[in-house]
Amino acid sequence: MVQMLCPALVPPFPETPLTWPGPGTTWLLLLLDLLLEQEQHLLHHGGSCTAQPAGSDHRGWRRSAYAALPYKRHQRSTQEGREGGYLCLQHPQPGPSTAPGTVLAQVPSSSEVVEAASREESQCCVDPLSAMEQEAEITQELGSLHGIPLYKSFIEGWPQVKAFQARPDDLLLSTYPKSGTTWLSEIMDMIYQDGNVEKCRRDAIYNRVPFLELRAPGETSGIELLENTPSPRLVKTHLPVQLLPTSFWEKDCKIIYMARNPKDVAISYYYFHQMAKIHHDPGTKAEFLENFMAGKVPYGSWYDHVRGWWEKKQEKKILYLFYEDMKKDPRREVQKILQFLGKELAEGTVDRILHHTSFQEMKKNPAANYETVLPALMDHSISPFLRKGISGDWKNHFTVAQNERFDQHYQELMAGSDLHFQMEV
């Protein structure tokens, strides 16, 4: 209904096209809110809608509406010359008199508004999904892919991932989950855009750096996003080294791997399991810590993951970075990346990259902080996606007994490896 009233009210970021019609009460409230907001425009333009100034802030009404609306990942129209995907509000069924996505230039009469609201209410009350049912549709069981625990939808998409055709100029960014993946992705996009901050706000980070193995109902898959991404591409993965599609090795692609100490990874992963609705309840921290040490979490054993990539770097073009080093001296680590890529940037550009990719800046950047993902997928009220961004936070969570047990387990599984981690900075 909102798009019917005023198609010009699509916010500058994130793009959120609204389709006709939607759930009755929510949309009627949103309609009244917009009518009040646009009163002067409607009076001065004879009932037709006009665009807001470029800098207008629609986040207030957008946020209030998002809290109650279903979501759907929707691929952008290629006819508009845009690539990637965005989160799009989608509704159960189209109205009988207006096709989905219809744009009307004129504001409807009051009788049309009442009729539409009544029709929406009746549609929504036929067979509404409860919050529990909606969450059940999102939450996934873990399956096993060649012995690695993985989301079942990812496993279903494995044939396409395995057959993925890398390009010679692809740059792969690989991490175990919660090891600074988004931070590294933002740094790399800034480098690829020569420090242009506005270009790095062109889209959400999950569209600028597509997630290779992502596949979920209602979502544009990582493979689809990558196929529509022009070269040179940045590609994100959490796959262990033995599952990486062979085309990356065949095309001799450069790879950057970033590892983080396991204690901080475990705590960060626990909070991610709480806020990301794809996961079941992780239980207590103590229970989750046991599962983490046993490798009974998505992507399996942290130990196998970091060691596998560490050993592979001896024979392939792999730059192996550490989260803790990046926290201590980000300038030095960015210079390592530039040298690895054979790229030079002016000091002022490096300064801009370091500022823009600091935790404080990324946390308030909607193109990087994942707050454009609706609460149906990620509940930031439970825990923000970018939570603390520090090293050594595990000390605020581990008991003395847990720390001693973890240290013993770490020594056993890392024995014989020359790979070492700093447990705090």
PDB file of C-alpha atoms in Angstrom, residues 25-150:
ATOM      1  CA  THR A  25      -2.841  -3.459  10.924  1.00  0.00           C
ATOM      2  CA  THR A  26       0.871  -2.936  10.386  1.00  0.00           C
ATOM      3  CA  TRP A  27       0.397  -1.455   6.949  1.00  0.00           C
ATOM      4  CA  LEU A  28      -2.474   0.779   8.013  1.00  0.00           C
ATOM      5  CA  LEU A  29      -0.353   2.235  10.805  1.00  0.00           C
ATOM      6  CA  LEU A  30       2.542   2.676   8.420  1.00  0.00           C
ATOM      7  CA  LEU A  31       0.200   4.325   5.931  1.00  0.00           C
ATOM      8  CA  LEU A  32      -1.031   6.839   8.513  1.00  0.00           C
ATOM      9  CA  ASP A  33       2.540   7.574   9.540  1.00  0.00           C
ATOM     10  CA  LEU A  34       3.531   8.253   5.949  1.00  0.00           C
ATOM     11  CA  LEU A  35       0.454  10.379   5.258  1.00  0.00           C
ATOM     12  CA  LEU A  36       1.352  12.619   8.182  1.00  0.00           C
ATOM     13  CA  GLU A  37       4.984  12.770   7.086  1.00  0.00           C
ATOM     14  CA  GLN A  38       4.021  13.699   3.517  1.00  0.00           C
ATOM     15  CA  GLU A  39       1.144  16.092   4.277  1.00  0.00           C
ATOM     16  CA  GLN A  40       2.832  19.156   2.822  1.00  0.00           C
ATOM     17  CA  HIS A  41       3.836  17.314  -0.351  1.00  0.00           C
ATOM     18  CA  LEU A  42       0.306  16.029  -0.887  1.00  0.00           C
ATOM     19  CA  LEU A  43      -1.215  19.491  -0.408  1.00  0.00           C
ATOM     20  CA  HIS A  44       1.202  21.246  -2.725  1.00  0.00           C
ATOM     21  CA  HIS A  45       1.159  18.674  -5.500  1.00  0.00           C
ATOM     22  CA  GLY A  46      -2.538  17.935  -5.844  1.00  0.00           C
ATOM     23  CA  GLY A  47      -2.393  14.438  -4.433  1.00  0.00           C
ATOM     24  CA  SER A  48       0.575  13.186  -6.436  1.00  0.00           C
ATOM     25  CA  CYS A  49       3.758  12.016  -4.816  1.00  0.00           C
ATOM     26  CA  THR A  50       7.086  13.794  -5.129  1.00  0.00           C
ATOM     27  CA  ALA A  51      10.558  12.585  -4.260  1.00  0.00           C
ATOM     28  CA  GLN A  52      12.109  13.455  -0.940  1.00  0.00           C
ATOM     29  CA  PRO A  53      15.401  15.374  -0.836  1.00  0.00           C
ATOM     30  CA  ALA A  54      18.352  13.060  -1.345  1.00  0.00           C
ATOM     31  CA  GLY A  55      19.445  13.271   2.273  1.00  0.00           C
ATOM     32  CA  SER A  56      16.049  12.551   3.827  1.00  0.00           C
ATOM     33  CA  ASP A  57      16.116  10.134   6.730  1.00  0.00           C
ATOM     34  CA  HIS A  58      13.370   7.504   6.570  1.00  0.00           C
ATOM     35  CA  ARG A  59      15.003   5.214   9.096  1.00  0.00           C
ATOM     36  CA  GLY A  60      12.470   5.915  11.855  1.00  0.00           C
ATOM     37  CA  TRP A  61       9.417   4.618  10.035  1.00  0.00           C
ATOM     38  CA  ARG A  62      11.455   1.966   8.301  1.00  0.00           C
ATOM     39  CA  ARG A  63      12.634   0.535  11.597  1.00  0.00           C
ATOM     40  CA  SER A  64       9.204   0.613  13.215  1.00  0.00           C
ATOM     41  CA  ALA A  65       7.700  -1.196  10.249  1.00  0.00           C
ATOM     42  CA  TYR A  66      10.469  -3.783   9.932  1.00  0.00           C
ATOM     43  CA  ALA A  67       9.935  -5.141  13.414  1.00  0.00           C
ATOM     44  CA  ALA A  68       6.624  -6.748  12.450  1.00  0.00           C
ATOM     45  CA  LEU A  69       7.038  -7.617   8.790  1.00  0.00           C
ATOM     46  CA  PRO A  70       8.092 -10.832   7.078  1.00  0.00           C
ATOM     47  CA  TYR A  71      11.236 -10.762   4.992  1.00  0.00           C
ATOM     48  CA  LYS A  72      12.467 -12.123   1.760  1.00  0.00           C
ATOM     49  CA  ARG A  73      15.805 -11.843   0.072  1.00  0.00           C
ATOM     50  CA  HIS A  74      15.151 -10.617  -3.414  1.00  0.00           C
ATOM     51  CA  GLN A  75      17.492 -10.199  -6.345  1.00  0.00           C
ATOM     52  CA  ARG A  76      17.696  -6.747  -7.840  1.00  0.00           C
ATOM     53  CA  SER A  77      16.323  -6.081 -11.268  1.00  0.00           C
ATOM     54  CA  THR A  78      19.021  -6.496 -13.882  1.00  0.00           C
ATOM     55  CA  GLN A  79      16.970  -4.234 -16.142  1.00  0.00           C
ATOM     56  CA  GLU A  80      17.840  -1.412 -13.792  1.00  0.00           C
ATOM     57  CA  GLY A  81      21.502  -2.241 -14.263  1.00  0.00           C
ATOM     58  CA  ARG A  82      21.958  -3.204 -10.641  1.00  0.00           C
ATOM     59  CA  GLU A  83      23.599  -6.300  -9.265  1.00  0.00           C
ATOM     60  CA  GLY A  84      23.378  -8.332  -6.104  1.00  0.00           C
ATOM     61  CA  GLY A  85      20.407  -8.550  -3.782  1.00  0.00           C
ATOM     62  CA  TYR A  86      18.599  -6.806  -1.018  1.00  0.00           C
ATOM     63  CA  LEU A  87      16.170  -7.653   1.709  1.00  0.00           C
ATOM     64  CA  CYS A  88      12.711  -7.047   0.335  1.00  0.00           C
ATOM     65  CA  LEU A  89       9.453  -6.961   2.254  1.00  0.00           C
ATOM     66  CA  GLN A  90       7.165  -9.567   0.784  1.00  0.00           C
ATOM     67  CA  HIS A  91       3.560 -10.429   1.609  1.00  0.00           C
ATOM     68  CA  PRO A  92       1.485 -13.608   1.497  1.00  0.00           C
ATOM     69  CA  GLN A  93      -0.761 -12.943  -1.505  1.00  0.00           C
ATOM     70  CA  PRO A  94      -1.375 -10.142  -4.013  1.00  0.00           C
ATOM     71  CA  GLY A  95      -4.622  -8.196  -3.841  1.00  0.00           C
ATOM     72  CA  PRO A  96      -7.330  -9.064  -6.360  1.00  0.00           C
ATOM     73  CA  SER A  97      -7.453  -5.662  -7.980  1.00  0.00           C
ATOM     74  CA  THR A  98      -3.799  -4.652  -8.077  1.00  0.00           C
ATOM     75  CA  ALA A  99      -0.865  -6.700  -9.344  1.00  0.00           C
ATOM     76  CA  PRO A 100       2.168  -7.104  -7.089  1.00  0.00           C
ATOM     77  CA  GLY A 101       4.608  -4.235  -7.428  1.00  0.00           C
ATOM     78  CA  THR A 102       2.092  -1.964  -9.208  1.00  0.00           C
ATOM     79  CA  VAL A 103       3.111   1.688  -8.929  1.00  0.00           C
ATOM     80  CA  LEU A 104       0.296   4.248  -8.890  1.00  0.00           C
ATOM     81  CA  ALA A 105       1.205   7.903  -9.337  1.00  0.00           C
ATOM     82  CA  GLN A 106      -1.914   9.229  -7.565  1.00  0.00           C
ATOM     83  CA  VAL A 107      -2.916   8.816  -3.927  1.00  0.00           C
ATOM     84  CA  PRO A 108      -6.045   6.608  -3.676  1.00  0.00           C
ATOM     85  CA  SER A 109      -9.307   7.916  -2.308  1.00  0.00           C
ATOM     86  CA  SER A 110     -10.299   7.317   1.303  1.00  0.00           C
ATOM     87  CA  SER A 111     -12.782   4.630   0.258  1.00  0.00           C
ATOM     88  CA  GLU A 112     -10.024   2.796  -1.639  1.00  0.00           C
ATOM     89  CA  VAL A 113      -7.802   2.953   1.441  1.00  0.00           C
ATOM     90  CA  VAL A 114     -10.516   1.508   3.692  1.00  0.00           C
ATOM     91  CA  GLU A 115     -11.350  -1.201   1.149  1.00  0.00           C
ATOM     92  CA  ALA A 116      -7.698  -2.165   0.744  1.00  0.00           C
ATOM     93  CA  ALA A 117      -7.091  -2.250   4.501  1.00  0.00           C
ATOM     94  CA  SER A 118     -10.134  -4.470   5.018  1.00  0.00           C
ATOM     95  CA  ARG A 119      -9.015  -6.794   2.253  1.00  0.00           C
ATOM     96  CA  GLU A 120      -5.521  -7.016   3.753  1.00  0.00           C
ATOM     97  CA  GLU A 121      -6.918  -7.768   7.205  1.00  0.00           C
ATOM     98  CA  SER A 122      -9.088 -10.575   5.896  1.00  0.00           C
ATOM     99  CA  GLN A 123      -6.163 -12.064   3.955  1.00  0.00           C
ATOM    100  CA  CYS A 124      -3.836 -11.953   6.940  1.00  0.00           C
ATOM    101  CA  CYS A 125      -6.334 -13.601   9.231  1.00  0.00           C
ATOM    102  CA  VAL A 126      -6.965 -16.613   6.985  1.00  0.00           C
ATOM    103  CA  ASP A 127      -3.895 -18.606   7.944  1.00  0.00           C
ATOM    104  CA  PRO A 128      -1.376 -16.412   9.765  1.00  0.00           C
ATOM    105  CA  LEU A 129       2.011 -17.822  10.650  1.00  0.00           C
ATOM    106  CA  SER A 130       2.799 -17.604  14.323  1.00  0.00           C
ATOM    107  CA  ALA A 131       6.140 -16.200  15.402  1.00  0.00           C
ATOM    108  CA  MET A 132       7.130 -19.725  16.420  1.00  0.00           C
ATOM    109  CA  GLU A 133       6.208 -21.095  12.987  1.00  0.00           C
ATOM    110  CA  GLN A 134       8.135 -18.328  11.207  1.00  0.00           C
ATOM    111  CA  GLU A 135      11.203 -19.021  13.344  1.00  0.00           C
ATOM    112  CA  ALA A 136      10.879 -22.745  12.656  1.00  0.00           C
ATOM    113  CA  GLU A 137      11.003 -22.028   8.919  1.00  0.00           C
ATOM    114  CA  ILE A 138      14.288 -20.144   9.346  1.00  0.00           C
ATOM    115  CA  THR A 139      16.010 -22.385  11.905  1.00  0.00           C
ATOM    116  CA  GLN A 140      17.999 -25.221  10.370  1.00  0.00           C
ATOM    117  CA  GLU A 141      19.295 -28.551  11.536  1.00  0.00           C
ATOM    118  CA  LEU A 142      22.935 -29.379  10.928  1.00  0.00           C
ATOM    119  CA  GLY A 143      23.828 -32.037   8.412  1.00  0.00           C
ATOM    120  CA  SER A 144      27.217 -33.494   7.511  1.00  0.00           C
ATOM    121  CA  LEU A 145      29.215 -32.705   4.378  1.00  0.00           C
ATOM    122  CA  HIS A 146      32.229 -35.011   4.072  1.00  0.00           C
ATOM    123  CA  GLY A 147      32.324 -35.166   7.860  1.00  0.00           C
ATOM    124  CA  ILE A 148      31.944 -31.394   8.364  1.00  0.00           C
ATOM    125  CA  PRO A 149      28.824 -30.166  10.237  1.00  0.00           C
ATOM    126  CA  LEU A 150      27.002 -27.699   7.988  1.00  0.00           C
TER     127      LEU A 150
END
